[in-house]
Amino acid sequence: MSAVSIPMIGRGPKLLEEMTTAEVAEALQRTDVAILATCAIEQHGAHLPLGTDWYIGEETTRRVIRVLAERGHQAVGYAFPLGRSDGFLNFPGSLTLSNATFVAVMKELVGCLHHQGFRRFVLLSGNGGNGTAMLIAGEEIHRELGCPVIFLDPLPYQISYRSEILKNPAIDHHGAEGETSKVLVTHPHLVHQERSTFVEPLSDPRPYNFGPGVRVFAGRWEDFAPGGVVGDPRLGEAATGEKAYERNAAWAADIIEKVFFSVGNKAG
Ligand SMILES: [Zn+2]
């Protein structure tokens, strides 16, 4: 299928808040697919802004929309800034929503879009802590509105290939090479790489390993990493961020295409 033309700005497809209401109305003539990303405003060490996950969520959403458009499919996307960040609450500036509020917010935002005619939804996670609440929201949206919903978290996929793109993948974790690289793509002016250092965790974040099916809730982030970061942010570079964005966007677009845009697909 040939590419569709969609509203664009300098960096790529427009996100919802960059579109006019007329542009969304026009999009609704051609699609009923909406992507709702959720992100986080939370500490990312001394060198990255609190909005790191929000900027990453916005850019990921933008690129998924672009890849879909190149394949002839249109989607409208919005990246909600907040999510589940209570593990970081003792770091100044971090904001969090409770699970109950977060689930309600996702359902109400999807409800607005459903009211306007969107009928198929992608919940795209932009923060590792958001998944549990997003699964609950996705299930309830599906049951209550009768709409197909896809939940996507690129993080496990990204971990599967990170040794191919990172210089030090072994302990790349919060605020380190991977995230620094991504912020350098879109917001280099907000990255203070001169303040970054290599940090190993003080302790094992998951000291108990009983295998799948067991999770022990214990400790706080500052006990594990007082500086907020684990990994080597000094190695971050925009070229690495670019690779991760492209792979994650292709991965997400593949799944959305198979579920929503394949001929004869029940969800499509
Ligand atoms: Zn992050």
mmCIF file of N, CA and C and ligand atoms in Angstrom, residues 40 42-44 48 52-54 56 88 126-128 174-175 179, ligand 1:
data_model
loop_
_atom_site.group_PDB
_atom_site.id
_atom_site.type_symbol
_atom_site.label_atom_id
_atom_site.label_comp_id
_atom_site.label_asym_id
_atom_site.label_seq_id
_atom_site.Cartn_x
_atom_site.Cartn_y
_atom_site.Cartn_z
ATOM 1 N N ALA A 40 6.270 9.619 31.939
ATOM 2 C CA ALA A 40 6.586 9.876 33.343
ATOM 3 C C ALA A 40 7.311 11.203 33.437
ATOM 4 N N GLU A 42 9.890 12.135 36.043
ATOM 5 C CA GLU A 42 10.610 11.550 37.178
ATOM 6 C C GLU A 42 12.107 11.774 37.027
ATOM 7 N N GLN A 43 12.805 11.689 38.146
ATOM 8 C CA GLN A 43 14.240 11.942 38.137
ATOM 9 C C GLN A 43 14.978 10.997 37.189
ATOM 10 N N HIS A 44 15.937 11.529 36.468
ATOM 11 C CA HIS A 44 16.824 10.729 35.617
ATOM 12 C C HIS A 44 18.264 11.151 35.848
ATOM 13 N N LEU A 48 20.051 14.401 33.094
ATOM 14 C CA LEU A 48 18.877 14.350 32.216
ATOM 15 C C LEU A 48 17.685 15.055 32.861
ATOM 16 N N THR A 52 12.408 13.328 30.724
ATOM 17 C CA THR A 52 13.044 12.345 29.827
ATOM 18 C C THR A 52 12.053 11.351 29.223
ATOM 19 N N ASP A 53 11.274 10.691 30.080
ATOM 20 C CA ASP A 53 10.360 9.654 29.557
ATOM 21 C C ASP A 53 9.239 10.254 28.710
ATOM 22 N N TRP A 54 8.867 11.482 29.029
ATOM 23 C CA TRP A 54 7.822 12.156 28.235
ATOM 24 C C TRP A 54 8.359 12.448 26.825
ATOM 25 N N ILE A 56 10.768 10.962 25.322
ATOM 26 C CA ILE A 56 10.968 9.677 24.635
ATOM 27 C C ILE A 56 9.623 9.117 24.160
ATOM 28 N N PHE A 88 10.325 6.979 42.744
ATOM 29 C CA PHE A 88 11.261 8.113 42.647
ATOM 30 C C PHE A 88 10.799 9.327 43.445
ATOM 31 N N GLY A 126 5.534 4.303 27.908
ATOM 32 C CA GLY A 126 6.778 5.048 27.814
ATOM 33 C C GLY A 126 7.521 5.074 29.142
ATOM 34 N N ASN A 127 7.143 4.161 30.045
ATOM 35 C CA ASN A 127 7.794 4.132 31.361
ATOM 36 C C ASN A 127 7.589 2.741 31.953
ATOM 37 N N GLY A 128 8.690 2.135 32.371
ATOM 38 C CA GLY A 128 8.636 0.770 32.893
ATOM 39 C C GLY A 128 7.610 0.553 33.993
ATOM 40 N N HIS A 174 18.296 2.790 34.417
ATOM 41 C CA HIS A 174 17.638 4.090 34.465
ATOM 42 C C HIS A 174 18.614 5.263 34.248
ATOM 43 N N GLY A 175 18.303 6.131 33.275
ATOM 44 C CA GLY A 175 19.072 7.360 33.055
ATOM 45 C C GLY A 175 20.451 7.144 32.459
ATOM 46 N N GLU A 179 18.869 5.853 27.571
ATOM 47 C CA GLU A 179 17.961 6.998 27.696
ATOM 48 C C GLU A 179 18.666 8.307 27.330
HETATM 49 ZN ZN ZN B 1 13.181 6.887 31.884
#
